[in-house]
Coordinates of C-alpha atoms and ligand atoms in Angstrom, one line a residue:
X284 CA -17.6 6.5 -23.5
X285 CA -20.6 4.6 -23.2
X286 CA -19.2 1.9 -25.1
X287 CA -16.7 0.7 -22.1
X288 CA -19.8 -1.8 -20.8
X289 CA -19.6 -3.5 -24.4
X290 CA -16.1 -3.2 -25.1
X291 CA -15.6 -5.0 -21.4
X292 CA -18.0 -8.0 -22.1
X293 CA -16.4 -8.8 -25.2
X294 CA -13.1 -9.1 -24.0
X295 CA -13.2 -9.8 -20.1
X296 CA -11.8 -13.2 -20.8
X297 CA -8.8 -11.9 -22.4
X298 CA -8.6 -9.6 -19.8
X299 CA -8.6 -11.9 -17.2
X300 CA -5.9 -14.8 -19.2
X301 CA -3.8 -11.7 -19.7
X302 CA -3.6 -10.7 -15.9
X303 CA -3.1 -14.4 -14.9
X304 CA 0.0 -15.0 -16.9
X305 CA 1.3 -11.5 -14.9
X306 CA 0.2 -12.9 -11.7
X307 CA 2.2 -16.2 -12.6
X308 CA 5.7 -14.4 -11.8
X309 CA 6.8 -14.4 -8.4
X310 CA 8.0 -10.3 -9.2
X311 CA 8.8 -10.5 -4.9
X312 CA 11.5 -7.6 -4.5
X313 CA 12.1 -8.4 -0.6
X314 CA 14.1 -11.9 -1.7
X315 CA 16.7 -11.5 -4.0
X316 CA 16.2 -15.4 -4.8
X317 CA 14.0 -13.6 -7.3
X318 CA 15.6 -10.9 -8.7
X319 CA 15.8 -12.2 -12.6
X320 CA 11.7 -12.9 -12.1
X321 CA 10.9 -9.2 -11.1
X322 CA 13.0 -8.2 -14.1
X323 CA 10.9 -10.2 -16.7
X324 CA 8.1 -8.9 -14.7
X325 CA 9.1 -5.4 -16.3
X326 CA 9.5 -6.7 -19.6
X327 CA 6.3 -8.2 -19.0
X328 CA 4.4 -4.9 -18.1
X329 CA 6.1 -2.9 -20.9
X330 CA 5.1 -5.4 -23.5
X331 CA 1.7 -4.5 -22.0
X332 CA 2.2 -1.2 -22.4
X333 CA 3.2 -1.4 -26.3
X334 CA 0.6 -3.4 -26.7
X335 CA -2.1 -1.4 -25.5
X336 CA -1.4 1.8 -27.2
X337 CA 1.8 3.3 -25.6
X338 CA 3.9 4.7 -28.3
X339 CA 6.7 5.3 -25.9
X340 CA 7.5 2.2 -23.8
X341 CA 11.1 1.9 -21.8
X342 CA 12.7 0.0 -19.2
X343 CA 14.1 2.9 -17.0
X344 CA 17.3 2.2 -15.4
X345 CA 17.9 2.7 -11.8
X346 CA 20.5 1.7 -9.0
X347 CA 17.8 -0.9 -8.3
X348 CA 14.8 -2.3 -10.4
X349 CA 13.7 -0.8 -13.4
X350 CA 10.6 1.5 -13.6
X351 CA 8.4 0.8 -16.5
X352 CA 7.6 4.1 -18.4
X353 CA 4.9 4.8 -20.7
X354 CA 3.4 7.2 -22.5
X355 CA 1.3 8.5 -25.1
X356 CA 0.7 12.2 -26.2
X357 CA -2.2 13.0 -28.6
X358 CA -1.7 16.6 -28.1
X359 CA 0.5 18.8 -25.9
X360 CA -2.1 21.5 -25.6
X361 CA -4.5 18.8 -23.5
X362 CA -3.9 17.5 -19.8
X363 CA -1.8 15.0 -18.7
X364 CA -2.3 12.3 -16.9
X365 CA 0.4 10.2 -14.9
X366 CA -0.7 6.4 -13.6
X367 CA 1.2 5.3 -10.8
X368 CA 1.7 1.7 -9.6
X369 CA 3.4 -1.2 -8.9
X370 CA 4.7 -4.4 -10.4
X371 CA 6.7 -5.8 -7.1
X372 CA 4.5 -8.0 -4.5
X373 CA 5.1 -9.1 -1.3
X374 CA 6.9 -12.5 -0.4
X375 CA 4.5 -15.4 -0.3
X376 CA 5.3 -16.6 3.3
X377 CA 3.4 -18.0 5.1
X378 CA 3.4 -21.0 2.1
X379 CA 1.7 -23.7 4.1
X380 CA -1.6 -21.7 4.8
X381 CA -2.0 -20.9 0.7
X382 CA -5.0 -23.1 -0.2
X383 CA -3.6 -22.9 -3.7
X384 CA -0.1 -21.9 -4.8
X385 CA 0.2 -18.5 -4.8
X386 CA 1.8 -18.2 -8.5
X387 CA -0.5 -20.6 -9.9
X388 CA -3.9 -18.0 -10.1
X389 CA -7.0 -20.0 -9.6
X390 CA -10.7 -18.3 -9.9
X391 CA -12.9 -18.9 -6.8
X392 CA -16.3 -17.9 -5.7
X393 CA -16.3 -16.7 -2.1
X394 CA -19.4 -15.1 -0.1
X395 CA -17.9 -11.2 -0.8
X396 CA -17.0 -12.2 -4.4
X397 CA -20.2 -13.9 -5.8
X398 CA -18.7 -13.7 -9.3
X399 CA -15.6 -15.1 -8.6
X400 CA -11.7 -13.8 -7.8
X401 CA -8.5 -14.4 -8.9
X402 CA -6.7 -15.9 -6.1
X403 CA -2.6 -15.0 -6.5
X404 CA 0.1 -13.1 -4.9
X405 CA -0.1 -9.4 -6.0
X406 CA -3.8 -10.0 -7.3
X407 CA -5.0 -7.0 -5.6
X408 CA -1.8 -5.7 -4.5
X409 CA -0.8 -3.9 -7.2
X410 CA -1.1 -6.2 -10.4
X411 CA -4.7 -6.4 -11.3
X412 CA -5.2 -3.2 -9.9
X413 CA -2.3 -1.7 -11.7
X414 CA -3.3 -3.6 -15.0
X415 CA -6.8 -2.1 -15.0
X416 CA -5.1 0.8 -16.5
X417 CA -3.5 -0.9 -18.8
X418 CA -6.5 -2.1 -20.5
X419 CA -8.6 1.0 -19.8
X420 CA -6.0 2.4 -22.2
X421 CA -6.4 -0.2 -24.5
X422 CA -10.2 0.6 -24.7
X423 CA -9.8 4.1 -25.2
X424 CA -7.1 3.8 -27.7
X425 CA -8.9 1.3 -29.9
X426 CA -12.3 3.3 -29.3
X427 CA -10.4 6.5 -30.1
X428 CA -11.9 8.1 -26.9
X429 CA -8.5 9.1 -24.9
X430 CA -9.1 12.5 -24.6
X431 CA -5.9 13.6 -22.9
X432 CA -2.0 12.8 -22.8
X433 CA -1.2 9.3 -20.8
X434 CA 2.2 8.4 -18.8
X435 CA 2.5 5.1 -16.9
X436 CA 4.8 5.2 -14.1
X437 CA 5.1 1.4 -12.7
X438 CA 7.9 0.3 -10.0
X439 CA 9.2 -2.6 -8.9
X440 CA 10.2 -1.4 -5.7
X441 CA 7.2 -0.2 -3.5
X442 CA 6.7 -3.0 -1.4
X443 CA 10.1 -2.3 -0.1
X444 CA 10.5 1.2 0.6
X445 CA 10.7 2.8 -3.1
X446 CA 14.1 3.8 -2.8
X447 CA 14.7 3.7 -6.4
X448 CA 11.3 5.4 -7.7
X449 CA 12.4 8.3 -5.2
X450 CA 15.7 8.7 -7.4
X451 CA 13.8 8.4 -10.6
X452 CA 11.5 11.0 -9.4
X453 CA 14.2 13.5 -8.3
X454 CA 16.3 13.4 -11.8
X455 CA 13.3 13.1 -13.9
X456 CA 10.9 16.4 -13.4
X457 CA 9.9 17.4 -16.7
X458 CA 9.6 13.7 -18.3
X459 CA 7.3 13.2 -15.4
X460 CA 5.3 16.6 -15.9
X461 CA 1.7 16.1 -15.5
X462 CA -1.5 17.6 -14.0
X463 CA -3.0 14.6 -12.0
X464 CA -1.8 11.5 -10.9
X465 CA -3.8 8.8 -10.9
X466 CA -3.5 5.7 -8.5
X467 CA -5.4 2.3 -7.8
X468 CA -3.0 1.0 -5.0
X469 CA -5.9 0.9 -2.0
X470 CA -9.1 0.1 -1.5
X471 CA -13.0 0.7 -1.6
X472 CA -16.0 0.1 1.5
X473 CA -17.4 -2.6 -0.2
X474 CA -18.6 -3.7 -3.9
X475 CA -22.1 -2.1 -3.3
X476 CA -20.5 0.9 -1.4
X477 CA -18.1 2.7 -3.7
X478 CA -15.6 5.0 -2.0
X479 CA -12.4 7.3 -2.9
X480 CA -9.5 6.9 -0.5
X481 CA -8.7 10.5 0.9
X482 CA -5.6 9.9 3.2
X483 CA -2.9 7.4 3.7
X484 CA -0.8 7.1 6.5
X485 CA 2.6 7.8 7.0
X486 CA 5.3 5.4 8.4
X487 CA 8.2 5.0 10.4
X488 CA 9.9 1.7 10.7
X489 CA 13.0 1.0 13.0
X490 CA 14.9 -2.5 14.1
X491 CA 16.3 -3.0 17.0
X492 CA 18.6 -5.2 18.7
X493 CA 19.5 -5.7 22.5
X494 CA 22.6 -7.3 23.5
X495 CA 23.3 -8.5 27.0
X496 CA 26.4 -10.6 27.2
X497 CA 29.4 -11.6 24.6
X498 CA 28.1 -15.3 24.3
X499 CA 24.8 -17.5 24.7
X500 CA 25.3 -18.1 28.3
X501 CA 23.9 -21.3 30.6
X502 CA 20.6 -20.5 32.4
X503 CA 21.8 -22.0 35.7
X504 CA 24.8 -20.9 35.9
X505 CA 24.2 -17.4 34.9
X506 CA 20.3 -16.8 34.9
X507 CA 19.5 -14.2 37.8
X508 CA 22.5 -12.5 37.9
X509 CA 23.0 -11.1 34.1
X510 CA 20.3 -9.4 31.9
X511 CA 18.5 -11.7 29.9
X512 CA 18.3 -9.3 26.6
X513 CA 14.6 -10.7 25.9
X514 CA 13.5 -10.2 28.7
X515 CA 14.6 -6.9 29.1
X516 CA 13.5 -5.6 25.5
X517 CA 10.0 -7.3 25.7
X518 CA 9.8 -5.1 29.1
X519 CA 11.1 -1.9 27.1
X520 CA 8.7 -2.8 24.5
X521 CA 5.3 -3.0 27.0
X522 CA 6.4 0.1 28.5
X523 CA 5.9 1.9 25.0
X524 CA 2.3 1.7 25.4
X525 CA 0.4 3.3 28.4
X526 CA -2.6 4.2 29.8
X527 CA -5.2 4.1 27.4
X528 CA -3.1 2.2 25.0
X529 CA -1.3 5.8 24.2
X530 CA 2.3 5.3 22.9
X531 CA 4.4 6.9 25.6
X532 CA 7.0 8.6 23.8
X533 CA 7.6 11.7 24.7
X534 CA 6.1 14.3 21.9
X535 CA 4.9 11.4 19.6
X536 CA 1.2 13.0 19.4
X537 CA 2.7 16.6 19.8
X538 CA 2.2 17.4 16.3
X539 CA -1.0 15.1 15.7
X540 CA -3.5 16.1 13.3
X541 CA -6.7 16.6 15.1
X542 CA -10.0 16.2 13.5
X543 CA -12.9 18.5 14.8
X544 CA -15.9 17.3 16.0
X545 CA -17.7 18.0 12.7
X546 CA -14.8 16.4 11.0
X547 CA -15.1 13.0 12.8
X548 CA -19.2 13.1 12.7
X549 CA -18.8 12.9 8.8
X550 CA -16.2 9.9 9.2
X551 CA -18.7 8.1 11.1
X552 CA -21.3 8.3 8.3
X553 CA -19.5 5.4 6.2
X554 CA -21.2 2.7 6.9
X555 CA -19.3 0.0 9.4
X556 CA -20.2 -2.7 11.4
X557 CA -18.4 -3.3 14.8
X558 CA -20.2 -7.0 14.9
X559 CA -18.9 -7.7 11.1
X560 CA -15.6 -6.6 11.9
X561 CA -15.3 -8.7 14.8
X562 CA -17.0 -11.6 13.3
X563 CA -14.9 -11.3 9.9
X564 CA -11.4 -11.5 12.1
X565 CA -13.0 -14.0 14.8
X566 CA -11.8 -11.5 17.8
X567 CA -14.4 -11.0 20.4
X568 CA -13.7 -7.2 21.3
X569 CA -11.6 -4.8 19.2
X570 CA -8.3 -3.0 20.9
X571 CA -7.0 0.2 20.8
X572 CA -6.1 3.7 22.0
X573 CA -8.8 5.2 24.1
X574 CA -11.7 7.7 22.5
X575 CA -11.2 6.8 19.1
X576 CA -13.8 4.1 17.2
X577 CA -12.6 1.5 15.4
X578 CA -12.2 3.6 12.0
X579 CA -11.3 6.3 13.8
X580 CA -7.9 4.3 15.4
X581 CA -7.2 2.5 12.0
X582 CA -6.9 5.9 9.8
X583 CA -6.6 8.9 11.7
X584 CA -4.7 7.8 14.5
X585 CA -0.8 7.3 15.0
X586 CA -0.1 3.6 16.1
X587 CA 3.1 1.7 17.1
X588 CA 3.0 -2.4 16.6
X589 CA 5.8 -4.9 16.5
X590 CA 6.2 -6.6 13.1
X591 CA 8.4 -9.4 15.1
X592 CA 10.4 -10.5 17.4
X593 CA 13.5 -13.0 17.8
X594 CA 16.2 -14.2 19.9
X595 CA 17.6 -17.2 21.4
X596 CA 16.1 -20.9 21.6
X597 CA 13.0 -21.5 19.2
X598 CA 14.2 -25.1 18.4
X599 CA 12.9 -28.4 19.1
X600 CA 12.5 -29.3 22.9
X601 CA 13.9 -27.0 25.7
X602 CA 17.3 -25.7 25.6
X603 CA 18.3 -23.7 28.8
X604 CA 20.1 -20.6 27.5
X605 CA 20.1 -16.4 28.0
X606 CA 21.1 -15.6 25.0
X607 CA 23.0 -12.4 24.1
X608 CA 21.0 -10.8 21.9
X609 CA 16.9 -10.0 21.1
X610 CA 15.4 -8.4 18.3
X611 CA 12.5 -6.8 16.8
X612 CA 11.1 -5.2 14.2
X613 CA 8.9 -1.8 15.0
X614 CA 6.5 0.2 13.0
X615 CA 4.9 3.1 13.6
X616 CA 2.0 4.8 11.3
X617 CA 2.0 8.6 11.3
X618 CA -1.0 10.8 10.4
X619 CA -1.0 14.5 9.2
X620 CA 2.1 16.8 10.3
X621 CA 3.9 13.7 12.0
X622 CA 7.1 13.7 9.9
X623 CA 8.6 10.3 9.9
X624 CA 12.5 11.1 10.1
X625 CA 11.3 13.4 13.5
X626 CA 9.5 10.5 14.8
X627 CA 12.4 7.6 13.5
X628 CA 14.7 10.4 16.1
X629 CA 12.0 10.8 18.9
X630 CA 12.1 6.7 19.1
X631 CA 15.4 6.0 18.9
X632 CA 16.2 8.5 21.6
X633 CA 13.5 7.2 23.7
X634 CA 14.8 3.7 23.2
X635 CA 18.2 4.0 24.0
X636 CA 16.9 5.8 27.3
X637 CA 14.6 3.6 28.8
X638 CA 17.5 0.5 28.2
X639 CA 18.5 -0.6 32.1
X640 CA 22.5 -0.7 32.7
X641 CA 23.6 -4.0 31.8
X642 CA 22.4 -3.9 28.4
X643 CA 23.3 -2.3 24.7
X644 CA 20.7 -1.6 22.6
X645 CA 21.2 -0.6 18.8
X646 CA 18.3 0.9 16.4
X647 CA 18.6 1.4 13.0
X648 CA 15.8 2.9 11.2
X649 CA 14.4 0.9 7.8
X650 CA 12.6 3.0 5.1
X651 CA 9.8 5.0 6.1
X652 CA 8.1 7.8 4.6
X653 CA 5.3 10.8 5.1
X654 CA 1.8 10.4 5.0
X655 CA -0.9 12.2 2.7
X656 CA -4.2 13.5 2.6
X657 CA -6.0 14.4 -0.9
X658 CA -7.9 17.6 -1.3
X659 CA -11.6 16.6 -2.3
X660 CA -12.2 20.6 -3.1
X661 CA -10.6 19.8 -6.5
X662 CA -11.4 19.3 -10.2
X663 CA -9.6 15.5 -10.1
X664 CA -11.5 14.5 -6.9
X665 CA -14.2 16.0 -8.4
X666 CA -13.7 13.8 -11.7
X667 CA -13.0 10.8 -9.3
X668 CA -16.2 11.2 -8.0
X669 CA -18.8 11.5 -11.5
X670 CA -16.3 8.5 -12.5
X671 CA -17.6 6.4 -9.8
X672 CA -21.3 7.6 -10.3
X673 CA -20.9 6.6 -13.8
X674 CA -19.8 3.0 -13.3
X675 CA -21.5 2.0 -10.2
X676 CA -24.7 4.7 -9.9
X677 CA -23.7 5.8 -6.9
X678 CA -22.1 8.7 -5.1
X679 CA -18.7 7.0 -3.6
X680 CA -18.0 7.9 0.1
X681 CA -14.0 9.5 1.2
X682 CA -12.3 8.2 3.4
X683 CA -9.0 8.3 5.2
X684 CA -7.1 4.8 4.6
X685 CA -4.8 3.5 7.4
X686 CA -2.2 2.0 4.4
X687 CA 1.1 4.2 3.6
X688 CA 2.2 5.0 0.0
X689 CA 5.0 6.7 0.7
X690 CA 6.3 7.9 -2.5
X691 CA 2.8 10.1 -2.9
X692 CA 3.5 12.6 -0.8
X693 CA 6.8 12.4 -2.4
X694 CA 5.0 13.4 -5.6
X695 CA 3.8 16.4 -4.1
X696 CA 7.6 17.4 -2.6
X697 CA 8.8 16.9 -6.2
X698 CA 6.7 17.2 -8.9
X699 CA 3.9 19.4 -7.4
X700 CA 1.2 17.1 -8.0
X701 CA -1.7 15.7 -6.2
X702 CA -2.9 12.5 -6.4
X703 CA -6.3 10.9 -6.4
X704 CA -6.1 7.3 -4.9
X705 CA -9.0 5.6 -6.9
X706 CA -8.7 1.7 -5.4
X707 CA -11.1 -1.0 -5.9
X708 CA -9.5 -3.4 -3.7
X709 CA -11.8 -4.7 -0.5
X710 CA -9.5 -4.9 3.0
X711 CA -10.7 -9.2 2.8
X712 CA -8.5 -9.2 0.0
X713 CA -5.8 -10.6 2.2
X714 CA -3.2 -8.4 0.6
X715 CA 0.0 -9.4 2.1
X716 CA -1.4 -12.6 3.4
X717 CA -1.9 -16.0 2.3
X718 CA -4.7 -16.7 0.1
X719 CA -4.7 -13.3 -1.9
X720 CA -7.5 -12.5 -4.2
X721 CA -9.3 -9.8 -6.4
X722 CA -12.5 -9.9 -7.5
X723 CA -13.4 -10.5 -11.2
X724 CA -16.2 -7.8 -10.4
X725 CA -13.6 -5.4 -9.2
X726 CA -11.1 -5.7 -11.5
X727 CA -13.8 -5.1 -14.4
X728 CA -15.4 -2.3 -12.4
X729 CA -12.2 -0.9 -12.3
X730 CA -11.8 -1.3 -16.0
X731 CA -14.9 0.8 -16.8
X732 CA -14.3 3.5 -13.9
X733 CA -11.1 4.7 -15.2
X734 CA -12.1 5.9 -18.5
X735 CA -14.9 8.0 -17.3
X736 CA -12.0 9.3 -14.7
X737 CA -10.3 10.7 -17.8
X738 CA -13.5 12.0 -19.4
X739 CA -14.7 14.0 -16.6
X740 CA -11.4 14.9 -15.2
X741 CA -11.1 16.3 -19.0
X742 CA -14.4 17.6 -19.8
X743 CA -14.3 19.6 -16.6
X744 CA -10.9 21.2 -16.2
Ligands
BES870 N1 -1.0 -0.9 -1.6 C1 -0.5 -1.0 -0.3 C2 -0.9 0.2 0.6 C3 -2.4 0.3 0.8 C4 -3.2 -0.9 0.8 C5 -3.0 1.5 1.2 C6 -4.6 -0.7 1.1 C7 -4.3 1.6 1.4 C8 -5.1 0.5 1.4 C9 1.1 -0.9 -0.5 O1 1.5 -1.8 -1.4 C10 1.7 -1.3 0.8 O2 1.6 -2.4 1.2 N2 2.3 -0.3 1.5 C11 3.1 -0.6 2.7 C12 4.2 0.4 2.9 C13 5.4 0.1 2.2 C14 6.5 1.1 2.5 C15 6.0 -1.3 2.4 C16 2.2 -0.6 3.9 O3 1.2 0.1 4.0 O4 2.5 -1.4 4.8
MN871 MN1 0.4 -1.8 -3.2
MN872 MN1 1.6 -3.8 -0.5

């Protein structure tokens, strides 16, 4: 294994051309504009596949797009191991604050990334991080050092909701039979900090619509005497917040998760800096539900945030209207025992109740999904952890991330496996924003981790 280093400086070149041309396909699954580009995204990845050692590859049918399987057995008697990720990315948007075309990668150095990063859309999020595991197979199939059985699992649907992976999953038990699952879809503290994300959050996300009158009506003529939908659902939406910025549903926190003392004292070891924090996003004070740090309200805490918000005039100049319908889009992250379908029902009958007379209001819930927490007490965390020692020389930290993956804990429900959630992404990575990157260190580190992963996980089974 200790060949990975050299194998790694030989060919990080080709390693890097080969993610760019992935990272050159606008694979967005949110815009249907660019459905036939997502598609040759999946031939692209299972060409990967072939090519690094796969002697299965297929382009698995679904009621939406394809998942990419993989795999290669070198012995049933030996362990399994399934990768997870995903080839879909989020829609570019906002275009005009890209400081480079977000399908055209271009290598930067910034402060964080003093070797450079590959600045893209789906850099981080999930393509290079995804394709790390492509070419740690390469490395241990050329090397002949695989020491256990391989599937790839890769989706084109997981930046919007995974609805099809969820069906794959369900009719496809024994072909997805395996004894870990292994996952860089998140992050890490910081390139001199290695760390092993423990929990993900779960999600809930609803859209709602207020409707007042039939018809945009004239502001003079009818402003004071009929209800203005926005300004009745901004009102509904203030009032969901309370004292102590607590969401005021009733029974939202009744099933909560709560960490004990000893619990949170260990969070607080990772290192963080409120003055970095606050420096990095230009804010002067941080916001958030009473008693809880910083870390504390961005992982183990349920939240609820409006994604957007529309309705009438947004035009050039001043148009005097009330217009007869608002909307908005709502999300709410769930922690430990919060199940999100409960939660989707404790909203939307909250919602309805709190609209004055005079008004309609209509929710419909959007995907959403349960949250997950990874038990470190395990042989694969364990593994996780000597992996990380190996590569960087140092003992990475858990910790709980704020994201959601929802199909893990569907994993779980279905196939009865955990899943170790070994990122090496950094949270200024702008994933989901403009300007996107990955850093060349990262995506090399995680190149050389993953092997090691299979070694120990392996070795000490
Ligand atoms: N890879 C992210 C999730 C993530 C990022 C978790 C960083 C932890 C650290 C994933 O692609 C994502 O964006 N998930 C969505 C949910 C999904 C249902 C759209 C999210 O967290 O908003
Ligand atoms: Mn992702
Ligand atoms: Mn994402």
């Amino acid at each position: 294994m200790d060949s990975v280093k050299n194998y790694i400086n030989e060919n990080k070149d080709r390693f890097i051309a080969e993610l760019i041309e992935l990272l050159k396909m606008p694979s967005i699954s949110a815009d249907a504009a660019y459905s036939q580009d997502v598609l040759n995204t999946a031939d692209a990845v299972k060409n990967a596949l072939e090519k690094a050692g796969c002697d299965k590859v297929e382009i698995c049918e679904t009621p939406g797009y394809p998942i990419v399987y993989g795999e290669k057995t070198i012995d049933p008697a030996l362990p399994t191991v399934l990768v997870y990720g995903h080839y879909d990315v989020q829609p570019a948007d906002p275009i005009e604050l890209w400081e480079s075309d977000p399908f055209e990668p271009v290598i930067k150095k910034t402060d964080i990334h003093p070797d450079g990063a590959i600045f893209a859309r789906g850099a981080c999020d999930d393509k290079g991080q995804m394709f790390m595991h492509v070419k740690a197979l390469e490395y241990m199939v050329k090397n002949n050092v695989l020491p256990c059985n391989v599937k790839f699992m890769i989706e084109g649907e997981e930046e919007v909701g995974s609805e099809s992976l969820s069906w794959f999953v369900k009719r496809n038990h024994e072909k997805l039979k395996n004894d870990i699952i292994l996952i860089s879809d998140t992050g890490m503290l910081a390139n001199d900090t290695p760390s092993i994300t423990t929990g993900l959050r779960g999600l809930s996300y609803v859209e709602v619509e207020v409707t007042s009158a039939n018809r945009d009506l004239h502001s003079g003529l009818y402003g004071g005497a009929v209800a203005n939908p926005i300004n009745v659902l901004t009102k509904m939406i203030a009032s969901l917040h309370g004292e102590n910025n607590r969401v005021t549903i009733p029974h939202f926190y009744d099933k909560v998760e709560e960490l004990s003392q000893a619990e949170r004292d260990e969070m607080a070891k990772a290192p963080f800096s409120l003055e970095a924090y606050k420096k990095a996003l230009d804010i002067d004070e941080v916001y958030g539900e009473k008693g809880y740090t910083t870390t504390e309200r961005a992982s183990i805490r349920p939240t609820l945030d409006v994604n957007g918000i529309w309705g009438g005039y947004t035009g050039q100049g001043a148009k005097t209207v009330i217009p007869s319908k608002a909307y908005a889009k709502i999300s709410m992250r769930l922690v430990p025992n919060q199940d999100n379908r409960e939660i989707t029902e404790l909203f939307t009958k909250h919602f309805e109740s709190i609209a004055p007379a005079g008004v309609r209001v209509k929710v419909t819930p959007h995907h959403g999904g349960q949250g997950y927490v990874t038990p470190t007490d395990t042989p694969a965390y364990q593994a996780a952890v000597k992996a990380c020692q190996a590569s960087f020389g140092k003992e990475p930290i858990p910790v709980r991330s704020g994201g959601s993956i929802p199909i893990v804990a569907l994993f779980e429900e279905e196939l009865g496996s955990k899943s170790i959630l070994l990122g090496f992404g950094l949270d200024s990575d702008a994933i989901h924003s403009p300007n996107e990157h990955y850093g060349i260190f990262n995506f090399l580190k995680g190149i050389e981790t993953i092997p090691w992963f299979y070694h120990y996980f392996v070795n000490n089974k």
